[in-house]
Every structure is written in C-alpha cells, then in structure tokens.
mmCIF file of C-alpha atoms and ligand atoms in Angstrom:
data_model
loop_
_atom_site.group_PDB
_atom_site.id
_atom_site.type_symbol
_atom_site.label_atom_id
_atom_site.label_comp_id
_atom_site.label_asym_id
_atom_site.label_seq_id
_atom_site.Cartn_x
_atom_site.Cartn_y
_atom_site.Cartn_z
ATOM 1 C CA MET A 1 59.180 91.607 106.959
ATOM 2 C CA LYS A 2 61.701 90.576 109.602
ATOM 3 C CA ILE A 3 60.592 88.619 112.628
ATOM 4 C CA LEU A 4 62.519 87.643 115.737
ATOM 5 C CA ALA A 5 60.961 84.351 116.855
ATOM 6 C CA ILE A 6 61.386 82.441 120.113
ATOM 7 C CA ASP A 7 60.497 78.822 120.942
ATOM 8 C CA THR A 8 60.914 77.319 124.411
ATOM 9 C CA SER A 9 58.136 74.739 124.211
ATOM 10 C CA CYS A 10 60.038 71.755 125.581
ATOM 11 C CA ASP A 11 63.742 71.004 125.861
ATOM 12 C CA GLU A 12 65.224 73.280 123.219
ATOM 13 C CA THR A 13 65.839 76.994 123.651
ATOM 14 C CA SER A 14 65.684 78.530 120.203
ATOM 15 C CA ALA A 15 65.626 81.978 118.605
ATOM 16 C CA ALA A 16 65.552 82.859 114.913
ATOM 17 C CA ILE A 17 65.368 85.829 112.595
ATOM 18 C CA THR A 18 63.217 85.187 109.564
ATOM 19 C CA ASP A 19 62.176 87.227 106.563
ATOM 20 C CA GLY A 20 59.036 85.801 104.984
ATOM 21 C CA ARG A 21 59.887 82.124 104.527
ATOM 22 C CA ARG A 22 63.637 82.732 104.594
ATOM 23 C CA VAL A 23 65.725 82.045 107.686
ATOM 24 C CA LEU A 24 68.391 84.679 108.254
ATOM 25 C CA SER A 25 69.607 83.096 111.465
ATOM 26 C CA ASN A 26 68.507 80.291 113.744
ATOM 27 C CA VAL A 27 70.110 79.244 116.992
ATOM 28 C CA ILE A 28 69.136 76.142 118.941
ATOM 29 C CA TYR A 29 70.391 75.314 122.387
ATOM 30 C CA SER A 30 69.510 71.693 122.993
ATOM 31 C CA GLN A 31 69.060 70.436 126.564
ATOM 32 C CA VAL A 32 69.375 66.785 125.558
ATOM 33 C CA LEU A 33 72.560 66.316 127.564
ATOM 34 C CA ILE A 34 70.849 67.689 130.677
ATOM 35 C CA HIS A 35 67.827 65.361 130.467
ATOM 36 C CA LYS A 36 69.543 62.296 129.063
ATOM 37 C CA LYS A 37 70.510 60.753 132.359
ATOM 38 C CA TRP A 38 66.897 60.983 133.603
ATOM 39 C CA GLY A 39 65.533 59.204 130.531
ATOM 40 C CA GLY A 40 63.137 62.058 129.687
ATOM 41 C CA VAL A 41 62.524 65.768 130.081
ATOM 42 C CA VAL A 42 62.572 66.949 133.713
ATOM 43 C CA PRO A 43 60.377 70.104 133.875
ATOM 44 C CA SER A 44 62.297 71.888 136.658
ATOM 45 C CA LEU A 45 65.625 71.354 134.883
ATOM 46 C CA ALA A 46 64.134 72.461 131.575
ATOM 47 C CA LYS A 47 62.833 75.676 133.151
ATOM 48 C CA ARG A 48 66.201 76.495 134.681
ATOM 49 C CA ALA A 49 68.123 75.752 131.513
ATOM 50 C CA HIS A 50 65.753 77.941 129.447
ATOM 51 C CA GLU A 51 66.141 80.768 131.947
ATOM 52 C CA GLU A 52 69.918 80.490 131.915
ATOM 53 C CA ARG A 53 70.203 80.441 128.135
ATOM 54 C CA ILE A 54 67.372 82.518 126.701
ATOM 55 C CA ASP A 55 69.286 85.820 126.617
ATOM 56 C CA PHE A 56 72.367 84.241 125.072
ATOM 57 C CA VAL A 57 70.335 82.415 122.466
ATOM 58 C CA ILE A 58 68.498 85.580 121.423
ATOM 59 C CA GLU A 59 71.756 87.524 121.321
ATOM 60 C CA ASP A 60 73.338 84.767 119.286
ATOM 61 C CA SER A 61 70.519 84.818 116.762
ATOM 62 C CA LEU A 62 70.996 88.583 116.385
ATOM 63 C CA ARG A 63 74.766 88.188 116.211
ATOM 64 C CA LEU A 64 74.525 85.585 113.500
ATOM 65 C CA TYR A 65 72.002 87.717 111.629
ATOM 66 C CA ILE A 66 74.332 90.720 111.759
ATOM 67 C CA TYR A 67 77.296 88.647 110.631
ATOM 68 C CA ASN A 68 75.335 87.292 107.715
ATOM 69 C CA LYS A 69 74.029 90.730 106.849
ATOM 70 C CA LYS A 70 77.431 92.399 106.925
ATOM 71 C CA ASN A 71 79.115 89.450 105.272
ATOM 72 C CA LEU A 72 81.388 89.399 108.263
ATOM 73 C CA LEU A 73 81.727 85.644 108.402
ATOM 74 C CA THR A 74 85.406 85.009 107.899
ATOM 75 C CA SER A 75 86.073 82.244 105.426
ATOM 76 C CA GLU A 76 86.782 79.849 108.276
ATOM 77 C CA LEU A 77 83.603 80.704 110.114
ATOM 78 C CA ALA A 78 81.614 80.826 106.911
ATOM 79 C CA SER A 79 82.745 77.434 105.780
ATOM 80 C CA ARG A 80 82.012 75.900 109.148
ATOM 81 C CA CYS A 81 78.596 77.416 108.975
ATOM 82 C CA LEU A 82 78.014 76.517 105.381
ATOM 83 C CA SER A 83 78.953 72.917 105.900
ATOM 84 C CA ARG A 84 75.831 72.556 107.973
ATOM 85 C CA PRO A 85 72.503 71.737 106.283
ATOM 86 C CA SER A 86 71.341 75.270 106.837
ATOM 87 C CA THR A 87 73.762 78.162 106.803
ATOM 88 C CA SER A 88 72.098 79.386 109.890
ATOM 89 C CA CYS A 89 71.651 76.471 112.230
ATOM 90 C CA LEU A 90 73.875 76.289 115.245
ATOM 91 C CA SER A 91 73.725 73.838 118.068
ATOM 92 C CA TRP A 92 75.204 75.184 121.243
ATOM 93 C CA GLU A 93 77.298 72.188 122.233
ATOM 94 C CA SER A 94 78.710 71.248 118.878
ATOM 95 C CA GLU A 95 79.586 74.774 117.906
ATOM 96 C CA GLY A 96 81.252 75.865 121.116
ATOM 97 C CA SER A 97 84.390 77.152 119.461
ATOM 98 C CA LEU A 98 82.425 78.851 116.723
ATOM 99 C CA ARG A 99 80.410 80.610 119.388
ATOM 100 C CA ARG A 100 83.551 81.730 121.127
ATOM 101 C CA SER A 101 84.970 83.139 117.897
ATOM 102 C CA PHE A 102 81.751 85.025 117.296
ATOM 103 C CA ALA A 103 81.783 86.323 120.836
ATOM 104 C CA GLN A 104 85.379 87.551 120.625
ATOM 105 C CA THR A 105 84.972 89.441 117.387
ATOM 106 C CA SER A 106 81.389 90.508 117.638
ATOM 107 C CA THR A 107 81.838 93.002 120.442
ATOM 108 C CA ARG A 108 83.686 95.174 117.925
ATOM 109 C CA TYR A 109 80.645 95.493 115.760
ATOM 110 C CA THR A 110 77.522 94.939 117.646
ATOM 111 C CA ASN A 111 75.003 96.514 119.700
ATOM 112 C CA PHE A 112 72.458 93.768 119.199
ATOM 113 C CA PHE A 113 69.609 95.786 120.440
ATOM 114 C CA TYR A 114 70.252 98.539 117.950
ATOM 115 C CA TYR A 115 69.433 95.946 115.290
ATOM 116 C CA LEU A 116 66.469 94.659 117.200
ATOM 117 C CA LEU A 117 65.084 98.167 117.297
ATOM 118 C CA ASN A 118 65.816 99.074 113.702
ATOM 119 C CA ASP A 119 65.662 95.898 111.629
ATOM 120 C CA ILE A 120 63.064 93.745 113.328
ATOM 121 C CA ASN A 121 59.400 94.376 112.492
ATOM 122 C CA TYR A 122 57.687 91.823 114.730
ATOM 123 C CA LEU A 123 58.370 89.489 117.613
ATOM 124 C CA ALA A 124 56.884 85.986 117.646
ATOM 125 C CA VAL A 125 56.702 83.392 120.379
ATOM 126 C CA THR A 126 55.331 79.887 120.893
ATOM 127 C CA GLN A 127 52.249 80.049 123.108
ATOM 128 C CA GLY A 128 51.647 76.279 123.301
ATOM 129 C CA PRO A 129 51.273 73.358 123.279
ATOM 130 C CA GLY A 130 54.225 72.401 125.423
ATOM 131 C CA LEU A 131 55.594 72.255 128.908
ATOM 132 C CA ALA A 132 54.048 75.080 130.980
ATOM 133 C CA VAL A 133 57.216 76.031 132.868
ATOM 134 C CA ALA A 134 59.231 75.994 129.643
ATOM 135 C CA LEU A 135 56.731 77.990 127.555
ATOM 136 C CA GLU A 136 56.628 80.645 130.286
ATOM 137 C CA VAL A 137 60.286 81.500 129.875
ATOM 138 C CA GLY A 138 59.999 82.306 126.166
ATOM 139 C CA ILE A 139 56.720 84.150 126.589
ATOM 140 C CA GLU A 140 58.018 86.338 129.428
ATOM 141 C CA LYS A 141 61.110 87.237 127.396
ATOM 142 C CA ALA A 142 59.027 88.017 124.294
ATOM 143 C CA LYS A 143 56.701 90.234 126.336
ATOM 144 C CA GLN A 144 59.643 92.110 127.865
ATOM 145 C CA LEU A 145 61.222 92.717 124.460
ATOM 146 C CA ALA A 146 57.909 93.703 122.860
ATOM 147 C CA GLU A 147 57.337 96.314 125.536
ATOM 148 C CA LYS A 148 60.892 97.585 125.668
ATOM 149 C CA PHE A 149 61.305 97.904 121.894
ATOM 150 C CA LYS A 150 57.674 98.731 121.100
ATOM 151 C CA LYS A 151 57.198 95.837 118.710
ATOM 152 C CA LYS A 152 54.026 93.960 117.848
ATOM 153 C CA LEU A 153 53.953 90.423 119.176
ATOM 154 C CA ILE A 154 52.563 87.343 117.430
ATOM 155 C CA ALA A 155 51.602 84.209 119.377
ATOM 156 C CA VAL A 156 52.149 80.986 117.437
ATOM 157 C CA ASN A 157 50.914 77.440 117.963
ATOM 158 C CA HIS A 158 53.952 75.165 118.094
ATOM 159 C CA MET A 159 52.256 72.476 115.951
ATOM 160 C CA GLU A 160 51.376 75.082 113.358
ATOM 161 C CA GLY A 161 55.095 75.794 113.293
ATOM 162 C CA HIS A 162 55.794 72.111 112.578
ATOM 163 C CA ILE A 163 53.394 72.283 109.596
ATOM 164 C CA TYR A 164 55.132 75.396 108.227
ATOM 165 C CA SER A 165 58.552 73.763 108.765
ATOM 166 C CA CYS A 166 58.027 72.049 105.375
ATOM 167 C CA PHE A 167 57.999 75.447 103.665
ATOM 168 C CA VAL A 168 60.949 77.078 105.419
ATOM 169 C CA GLN A 169 63.711 78.317 103.124
ATOM 170 C CA ASN A 170 67.359 79.108 103.671
ATOM 171 C CA ARG A 171 68.837 82.577 103.275
ATOM 172 C CA GLN A 172 68.994 82.182 99.498
ATOM 173 C CA GLY A 173 65.308 81.257 99.226
ATOM 174 C CA ASN A 174 65.861 77.529 98.694
ATOM 175 C CA PRO A 175 64.119 75.211 98.235
ATOM 176 C CA PRO A 176 61.696 77.286 96.113
ATOM 177 C CA VAL A 177 58.622 75.188 96.940
ATOM 178 C CA GLU A 178 55.226 76.727 96.121
ATOM 179 C CA PHE A 179 52.087 76.140 98.184
ATOM 180 C CA LYS A 180 49.604 73.766 96.541
ATOM 181 C CA PHE A 181 46.624 73.722 98.887
ATOM 182 C CA PRO A 182 44.952 71.702 100.265
ATOM 183 C CA TYR A 183 47.432 69.427 102.064
ATOM 184 C CA LEU A 184 47.130 66.575 104.474
ATOM 185 C CA ALA A 185 49.490 67.338 107.356
ATOM 186 C CA LEU A 186 50.933 64.485 109.403
ATOM 187 C CA LEU A 187 52.583 65.749 112.595
ATOM 188 C CA ILE A 188 54.739 63.248 114.425
ATOM 189 C CA SER A 189 56.723 64.471 117.400
ATOM 190 C CA GLY A 190 57.570 63.460 120.944
ATOM 191 C CA GLY A 191 54.353 64.946 122.279
ATOM 192 C CA HIS A 192 51.925 64.751 119.342
ATOM 193 C CA THR A 193 50.670 62.538 116.564
ATOM 194 C CA GLN A 194 48.056 64.331 114.513
ATOM 195 C CA LEU A 195 46.500 64.400 111.059
ATOM 196 C CA PHE A 196 45.122 67.696 109.749
ATOM 197 C CA ILE A 197 43.743 69.110 106.577
ATOM 198 C CA PHE A 198 45.837 72.200 105.897
ATOM 199 C CA LYS A 199 43.236 73.966 103.741
ATOM 200 C CA ASN A 200 44.957 77.281 103.271
ATOM 201 C CA HIS A 201 47.237 79.580 105.239
ATOM 202 C CA LEU A 202 46.272 79.395 108.918
ATOM 203 C CA ASP A 203 43.208 77.316 108.057
ATOM 204 C CA TYR A 204 43.261 73.768 109.425
ATOM 205 C CA ARG A 205 40.894 70.932 110.300
ATOM 206 C CA LEU A 206 41.913 68.221 112.732
ATOM 207 C CA LEU A 207 41.129 64.758 111.304
ATOM 208 C CA GLY A 208 42.582 62.552 114.013
ATOM 209 C CA GLU A 209 45.205 62.301 116.729
ATOM 210 C CA THR A 210 46.656 59.861 119.185
ATOM 211 C CA ILE A 211 44.414 58.820 122.029
ATOM 212 C CA ASP A 212 47.395 57.939 124.238
ATOM 213 C CA ASP A 213 51.126 58.066 123.429
ATOM 214 C CA ALA A 214 52.635 60.011 120.541
ATOM 215 C CA ALA A 215 54.690 58.195 117.884
ATOM 216 C CA GLY A 216 57.961 59.715 119.105
ATOM 217 C CA GLU A 217 57.037 58.952 122.700
ATOM 218 C CA ALA A 218 56.354 55.313 121.744
ATOM 219 C CA LEU A 219 59.819 55.083 120.192
ATOM 220 C CA ASP A 220 61.390 56.809 123.210
ATOM 221 C CA LYS A 221 59.670 54.437 125.654
ATOM 222 C CA ALA A 222 60.798 51.324 123.782
ATOM 223 C CA ALA A 223 64.327 52.728 123.657
ATOM 224 C CA LYS A 224 64.173 53.277 127.399
ATOM 225 C CA MET A 225 63.051 49.673 127.966
ATOM 226 C CA LEU A 226 65.995 48.531 125.881
ATOM 227 C CA GLU A 227 68.277 50.937 127.776
ATOM 228 C CA LEU A 228 69.253 52.725 124.600
ATOM 229 C CA GLY A 229 69.187 56.238 126.063
ATOM 230 C CA TYR A 230 67.067 59.319 125.416
ATOM 231 C CA PRO A 231 65.685 60.409 123.006
ATOM 232 C CA GLY A 232 65.354 56.989 121.426
ATOM 233 C CA GLY A 233 63.949 57.556 117.924
ATOM 234 C CA ALA A 234 67.277 58.140 116.215
ATOM 235 C CA VAL A 235 68.993 55.205 118.012
ATOM 236 C CA ILE A 236 66.175 52.862 117.016
ATOM 237 C CA GLU A 237 66.477 54.110 113.440
ATOM 238 C CA ARG A 238 70.193 53.303 113.379
ATOM 239 C CA LEU A 239 69.759 49.807 114.857
ATOM 240 C CA ALA A 240 66.906 49.004 112.474
ATOM 241 C CA THR A 241 68.964 50.056 109.465
ATOM 242 C CA GLU A 242 71.616 47.505 110.433
ATOM 243 C CA VAL A 243 69.084 44.685 109.880
ATOM 244 C CA ASN A 244 67.604 46.333 106.759
ATOM 245 C CA ASN A 245 64.469 47.489 108.537
ATOM 246 C CA ARG A 246 62.900 44.043 108.489
ATOM 247 C CA ASP A 247 59.918 43.006 110.571
ATOM 248 C CA PHE A 248 60.976 39.993 112.644
ATOM 249 C CA PHE A 249 58.422 39.821 115.460
ATOM 250 C CA LYS A 250 55.164 41.328 114.108
ATOM 251 C CA PHE A 251 54.125 43.416 117.099
ATOM 252 C CA PRO A 252 50.476 44.581 117.105
ATOM 253 C CA ARG A 253 49.301 47.545 115.028
ATOM 254 C CA PRO A 254 46.579 49.134 117.181
ATOM 255 C CA MET A 255 43.528 50.963 115.771
ATOM 256 C CA LEU A 256 43.936 49.713 112.230
ATOM 257 C CA LYS A 257 40.427 48.308 112.246
ATOM 258 C CA SER A 258 38.777 51.463 113.571
ATOM 259 C CA ALA A 259 37.088 53.664 111.005
ATOM 260 C CA ASN A 260 38.338 56.927 112.479
ATOM 261 C CA LEU A 261 41.714 58.552 111.940
ATOM 262 C CA ASN A 262 42.926 58.392 115.534
ATOM 263 C CA PHE A 263 46.119 56.669 116.564
ATOM 264 C CA SER A 264 47.040 54.583 119.610
ATOM 265 C CA PHE A 265 50.460 53.315 120.604
ATOM 266 C CA SER A 266 50.088 52.276 124.234
ATOM 267 C CA GLY A 267 48.914 48.710 123.394
ATOM 268 C CA LEU A 268 51.952 48.228 121.212
ATOM 269 C CA LYS A 269 54.183 49.540 123.984
ATOM 270 C CA THR A 270 52.647 47.134 126.514
ATOM 271 C CA SER A 271 52.942 44.168 124.188
ATOM 272 C CA PHE A 272 56.609 45.078 123.590
ATOM 273 C CA TYR A 273 57.183 45.315 127.339
ATOM 274 C CA TYR A 274 55.806 41.807 127.974
ATOM 275 C CA PHE A 275 57.708 40.429 125.005
ATOM 276 C CA ILE A 276 61.106 41.654 126.149
ATOM 277 C CA ARG A 277 60.374 40.756 129.768
ATOM 278 C CA LYS A 278 60.462 37.087 128.730
ATOM 279 C CA LEU A 279 63.969 37.466 127.329
ATOM 280 C CA SER A 280 67.154 37.099 129.325
ATOM 281 C CA LEU A 281 69.578 40.019 129.213
ATOM 282 C CA ASN A 282 71.797 38.037 126.930
ATOM 283 C CA GLN A 283 68.964 37.206 124.522
ATOM 284 C CA ARG A 284 67.816 40.791 124.567
ATOM 285 C CA ASN A 285 71.266 42.050 123.669
ATOM 286 C CA GLN A 286 71.560 39.538 120.872
ATOM 287 C CA LEU A 287 68.181 40.472 119.469
ATOM 288 C CA ILE A 288 68.423 44.206 120.038
ATOM 289 C CA LYS A 289 68.567 45.197 116.363
ATOM 290 C CA LYS A 290 65.705 42.878 115.439
ATOM 291 C CA LEU A 291 63.635 44.179 118.345
ATOM 292 C CA ALA A 292 64.289 47.797 117.399
ATOM 293 C CA SER A 293 63.526 47.135 113.757
ATOM 294 C CA SER A 294 60.271 45.246 114.397
ATOM 295 C CA TYR A 295 59.005 47.785 116.916
ATOM 296 C CA GLN A 296 59.780 50.686 114.602
ATOM 297 C CA GLU A 297 58.005 48.849 111.787
ATOM 298 C CA ALA A 298 54.850 48.514 113.907
ATOM 299 C CA VAL A 299 54.867 52.246 114.759
ATOM 300 C CA PHE A 300 55.460 53.265 111.147
ATOM 301 C CA ASP A 301 52.894 50.841 109.720
ATOM 302 C CA THR A 302 50.280 52.529 111.868
ATOM 303 C CA LEU A 303 51.346 55.980 110.635
ATOM 304 C CA ILE A 304 51.307 54.832 107.006
ATOM 305 C CA PHE A 305 47.966 53.060 107.330
ATOM 306 C CA LYS A 306 46.231 56.068 108.869
ATOM 307 C CA THR A 307 47.748 58.448 106.337
ATOM 308 C CA GLU A 308 46.457 56.218 103.539
ATOM 309 C CA GLN A 309 43.012 56.159 105.148
ATOM 310 C CA ALA A 310 43.100 59.963 105.288
ATOM 311 C CA ILE A 311 44.031 60.178 101.598
ATOM 312 C CA LYS A 312 41.128 57.883 100.712
ATOM 313 C CA LYS A 313 38.683 59.791 102.901
ATOM 314 C CA THR A 314 39.621 63.272 101.752
ATOM 315 C CA ALA A 315 40.975 62.605 98.233
ATOM 316 C CA ILE A 316 43.846 64.960 99.125
ATOM 317 C CA LYS A 317 47.106 63.679 97.682
ATOM 318 C CA HIS A 318 49.470 66.454 98.695
ATOM 319 C CA VAL A 319 51.008 65.635 102.055
ATOM 320 C CA VAL A 320 53.286 67.537 104.445
ATOM 321 C CA VAL A 321 55.033 65.811 107.348
ATOM 322 C CA GLY A 322 56.558 67.574 110.355
ATOM 323 C CA GLY A 323 57.950 66.882 113.837
ATOM 324 C CA GLY A 324 60.995 65.063 115.215
ATOM 325 C CA VAL A 325 60.037 61.612 113.880
ATOM 326 C CA SER A 326 60.008 63.007 110.323
ATOM 327 C CA ALA A 327 63.823 62.968 110.532
ATOM 328 C CA ASN A 328 63.641 59.180 110.069
ATOM 329 C CA LEU A 329 64.840 58.325 106.567
ATOM 330 C CA TYR A 330 63.184 54.905 106.491
ATOM 331 C CA LEU A 331 59.826 56.439 107.371
ATOM 332 C CA ARG A 332 60.359 59.047 104.660
ATOM 333 C CA LYS A 333 60.970 56.244 102.164
ATOM 334 C CA LYS A 334 57.803 54.414 103.204
ATOM 335 C CA LEU A 335 55.726 57.573 103.013
ATOM 336 C CA ARG A 336 57.163 58.443 99.592
ATOM 337 C CA GLN A 337 56.173 54.977 98.338
ATOM 338 C CA LEU A 338 52.651 55.488 99.622
ATOM 339 C CA ILE A 339 52.290 58.887 97.993
ATOM 340 C CA LYS A 340 53.706 57.582 94.719
ATOM 341 C CA LYS A 341 50.917 55.005 94.642
ATOM 342 C CA TYR A 342 48.407 57.862 94.683
ATOM 343 C CA ARG A 343 50.479 60.016 92.293
ATOM 344 C CA GLY A 344 50.583 62.701 94.954
ATOM 345 C CA GLU A 345 53.316 64.933 96.325
ATOM 346 C CA ILE A 346 54.978 64.833 99.708
ATOM 347 C CA LEU A 347 57.024 67.459 101.522
ATOM 348 C CA PHE A 348 59.281 67.021 104.544
ATOM 349 C CA PRO A 349 61.187 69.723 106.426
ATOM 350 C CA PRO A 350 63.966 70.524 103.926
ATOM 351 C CA PHE A 351 66.785 70.736 106.489
ATOM 352 C CA LYS A 352 67.330 68.374 109.368
ATOM 353 C CA TYR A 353 67.273 71.053 112.073
ATOM 354 C CA LEU A 354 63.702 71.834 111.004
ATOM 355 C CA THR A 355 62.436 68.378 111.995
ATOM 356 C CA GLY A 356 63.054 69.003 115.704
ATOM 357 C CA ASP A 357 62.035 72.045 117.683
ATOM 358 C CA ASN A 358 63.305 75.339 116.326
ATOM 359 C CA ALA A 359 62.281 78.988 116.255
ATOM 360 C CA ALA A 360 62.683 79.333 112.468
ATOM 361 C CA MET A 361 59.399 77.505 111.826
ATOM 362 C CA ILE A 362 57.691 79.730 114.407
ATOM 363 C CA GLY A 363 58.961 82.831 112.585
ATOM 364 C CA VAL A 364 57.647 81.530 109.252
ATOM 365 C CA ALA A 365 54.198 80.663 110.657
ATOM 366 C CA ALA A 366 54.171 84.115 112.312
ATOM 367 C CA TYR A 367 54.813 85.763 108.934
ATOM 368 C CA TYR A 368 51.437 84.518 107.652
ATOM 369 C CA LYS A 369 49.774 85.741 110.835
ATOM 370 C CA ALA A 370 51.471 89.143 110.529
ATOM 371 C CA LYS A 371 50.128 89.496 106.985
ATOM 372 C CA LYS A 372 46.626 89.173 108.440
ATOM 373 C CA ASP A 373 47.457 91.443 111.386
ATOM 374 C CA MET A 374 46.862 88.580 113.814
ATOM 375 C CA VAL A 375 48.900 90.184 116.573
ATOM 376 C CA VAL A 376 48.483 89.950 120.336
ATOM 377 C CA LYS A 377 46.074 92.727 121.306
ATOM 378 C CA ASP A 378 47.181 93.122 124.924
ATOM 379 C CA VAL A 379 50.760 91.938 125.342
ATOM 380 C CA THR A 380 50.646 92.078 129.148
ATOM 381 C CA LYS A 381 47.859 89.466 129.136
ATOM 382 C CA LEU A 382 49.558 86.900 126.911
ATOM 383 C CA ASP A 383 49.849 83.602 128.776
ATOM 384 C CA ARG A 384 51.061 80.114 127.945
ATOM 385 C CA VAL A 385 48.511 77.468 126.942
ATOM 386 C CA PRO A 386 50.152 74.069 127.524
ATOM 387 C CA ARG A 387 47.353 72.191 125.747
ATOM 388 C CA LEU A 388 46.756 74.720 122.997
ATOM 389 C CA GLY A 389 44.964 73.112 120.077
ATOM 390 C CA PHE A 390 43.947 74.285 116.644
ATOM 391 C CA GLY A 391 41.885 73.162 113.686
HETATM 392 O O1 LIG B 1 59.449 67.559 117.383
HETATM 393 P P1 LIG B 1 60.393 67.071 118.443
HETATM 394 O O2 LIG B 1 61.835 67.461 118.338
HETATM 395 O O3 LIG B 1 59.921 67.513 119.855
HETATM 396 C C1 LIG B 1 58.594 67.596 120.247
HETATM 397 O O4 LIG B 1 57.944 68.615 119.954
HETATM 398 O O5 LIG B 1 58.148 66.590 120.847
HETATM 399 O O6 LIG B 1 60.280 65.468 118.461
HETATM 400 C C2 LIG B 1 61.056 64.686 119.315
HETATM 401 C C3 LIG B 1 60.795 63.244 118.975
HETATM 402 C C4 LIG B 1 61.430 62.277 119.995
HETATM 403 O O7 LIG B 1 60.435 61.383 120.416
HETATM 404 C C5 LIG B 1 62.513 61.585 119.192
HETATM 405 O O8 LIG B 1 62.751 60.250 119.604
HETATM 406 C C6 LIG B 1 61.958 61.625 117.799
HETATM 407 O O9 LIG B 1 61.344 62.898 117.700
HETATM 408 N N1 LIG B 1 63.000 61.478 116.778
HETATM 409 C C7 LIG B 1 63.057 60.464 115.893
HETATM 410 C C8 LIG B 1 64.231 60.648 115.136
HETATM 411 N N2 LIG B 1 64.852 61.779 115.586
HETATM 412 C C9 LIG B 1 64.077 62.283 116.588
HETATM 413 N N3 LIG B 1 62.225 59.419 115.700
HETATM 414 C C10 LIG B 1 62.555 58.562 114.711
HETATM 415 N N4 LIG B 1 63.683 58.659 113.958
HETATM 416 C C11 LIG B 1 64.528 59.691 114.130
HETATM 417 N N5 LIG B 1 65.619 59.798 113.374
HETATM 418 ZN ZN1 LIG B 2 57.905 70.095 118.487
#
C-alpha cells in the first residue's frame, strides 16, 4: 500500500512515499537557515517558505521514488544517497548538487504525476498540532492532489507520527522491529513534551504533558540566552559532551515532587536566566560548557524521573521515544540505563532524520489508519487543527 505523505507542521517542508512501514523516498526541506537569525520560527516566513517549496518537495519525493524503483541511481548518486543514514533522506541545502543532477536527468524519464496516479494508493497529510499558517499549506496541497487524482486522503496527528517514527523502516525493511504492545511513549520535541500509553495501533492514553514549555523549547531558550543560535538542543549537546556531561551548578528540577506525570520547565528557565544574569560576559564565556551541561542535565533529569514514575505507575517496561530531542545521544544513554534497571526495552527513531519533523513517519502512521479505512470523509472540509490532541 503506497502512500504519498506531506508534513508542513512547523519549519520543515517534507514529502515521502511509504509502503507499509518502509520508506521508499523522503525529502525534507529545512527552513532552519531562514529562521536562525530571528532566534525562532517566524510564522509569516514559514508560510511563505512552505508555499514556495511544497511543489518541488513533492516532485522530489516522486522523483527519488522513481529513481529508486527503476534503479536509475547512478553509482555516484547512489553512493551519495547511501552514505546517508537512510537511503532516502535528502536535505535541500546539503544536497543541492545532488538535486541538480536529479533534475537534469530526470526530465528524460519522468512524468511524476503519471506515477502519482498509477502507483500511489493514498495521500496523507498532517492535520495538527502545529503552526496554523504552516499546516494550511500542506493541507491545501493534499486536498488539491486528492481531488485531482481521485485519491483517498488520510489526516494524521503529527505527534502520532512521532510515536510511529520508532517503527519506520528503510527501503530494505530494516530494522525489522516487531510491535510489542503496550508501550510507554515519551514525546520530546520543540513544541511538546508528553507521556502516553501506546496500547495498540492508533490507541493511546495521555498520561501527562508539560504545563508550560516543552523540553526542546527549554533547551532552545537557554541556548538563546547564551547566544548559541537556533535551534539550541544540538549545540547544547555538543558543549555538554566536551565537559563529559557533568552537573556543575545543580539547577532546579521542577515538578519532581508532584504525584502526577506532568512536566514543567519554565521555573528552570527562569532560574537559569537569573543565574547567568549575575555573570559577566567574560565569566559566562568561560563557563559556557559547564552552564550548557548543567542545564541539559536538569532538563534530562526531569524527563528521566517522570518516565520512571510512569513505568512504576503503569508497570509498562517497553518504551518508545520520539521528537527532535530524542536525537540527543547522552539522553539516549540515560534512558537506556533507566530501562535496563527495569529489564525493559527501549526504541528510538532508527535513523537520525526521523527524530526531527519528516513526512515518512506521517506516511507510516497513515498506513495503520488506511488499514482501518480511517479516511477523510469529505476532503473539501478538511481543516488544520493547530492544537490537535489525541489519547
Ligand atoms: O521534533 P522537532 O524537530 O520539531 C518539533 O516538532 O518541535 O524538535 C525540535 C526540537 C528543538 O527544540 C531542538 O532544539 C531539539 O528538538 N533538538 C535537540 C537535538 N536536536 C534537536 N535537543 C537535544 N539534543 C539534540 N541533539
Ligand atoms: Zn515534530
């Protein structure tokens, strides 16, 4: 069952072709360079960038799919593709020349829309949560294509996609992970921090979530205070590694005493703000690695503590972790240690591109919805839901 999936929930324009859990092609156009100088996502710029790129990204996903299908990747192109974690993940900026090579040769072979008509069974699109003006672009495009090519359309919750990202496979069907329900799902992104029980396919129960900032947002805000650029999570990770991820300053760990499974990071952020305000620029620069490391430790301790509480409360020892922050290798190590203590199992997105926003995970979540015929009844009425929840 082949699905063309689209995600424009925030600052990445992405399209993918999936077949069950396998990704046949996935293209991501990241807007990071556009938003970087503003220190965060600017909605009007995000909207414009999505509008400018959506057609190219969809065409590229079809082009890559066709090349893979026809084995048309020349050895040079194939090896450049294969050297990436997934054979099918392209980032627009870094693969400029690859894109140009595709573009030059592909016109000989392709009428993309012939393939869309004949090979693709369903369309899928992220309905929410996300930035309203960004979601709209993907949804409008999906509606147009669904009507033009007479395809059924599946609306997917972006966070559901992040859960399924742990089960996405490459073109060869690797890794061959089986589902072992029920799972605890920890979702940690720039906009969300949530704990769910993932009982069975498309069956979730929300256990707790952040009452203010998300984990990724907390890292991004600290990075901004330290003038480390946007997004900050990966920079903080690198700085912390250089001082062996030690905890020098013991910033507060909010909500650890509360009995519920909610998170809060704004108190930590405020305490960090007042702490660094006391430092001179010189001191701050000297301490930057220690500050990054200690702050990261406080954020991660909270995540670990709440996950452990959830394991104790539910007795579920199989855990899946999704969202941008799950790219952090130190956090992965800490979570693995926790799960080992309970003799459980933990899954992360198997390829790095699956930690951030991507359409592949949307296509895979849509596959399970397609199997239950959970399609949009009236395509013309489909609308974005920026605060879409589930579970
Ligand atoms: O899932 P995502 O790409 O977008 C949203 O849906 O929000 O998550 C983005 C978040 C950002 O806050 C970013 O700082 C964080 O993921 N992030 C990381 C790392 N890479 C990205 N946080 C910690 N360590 C990383 N290596
Ligand atoms: Zn996301």
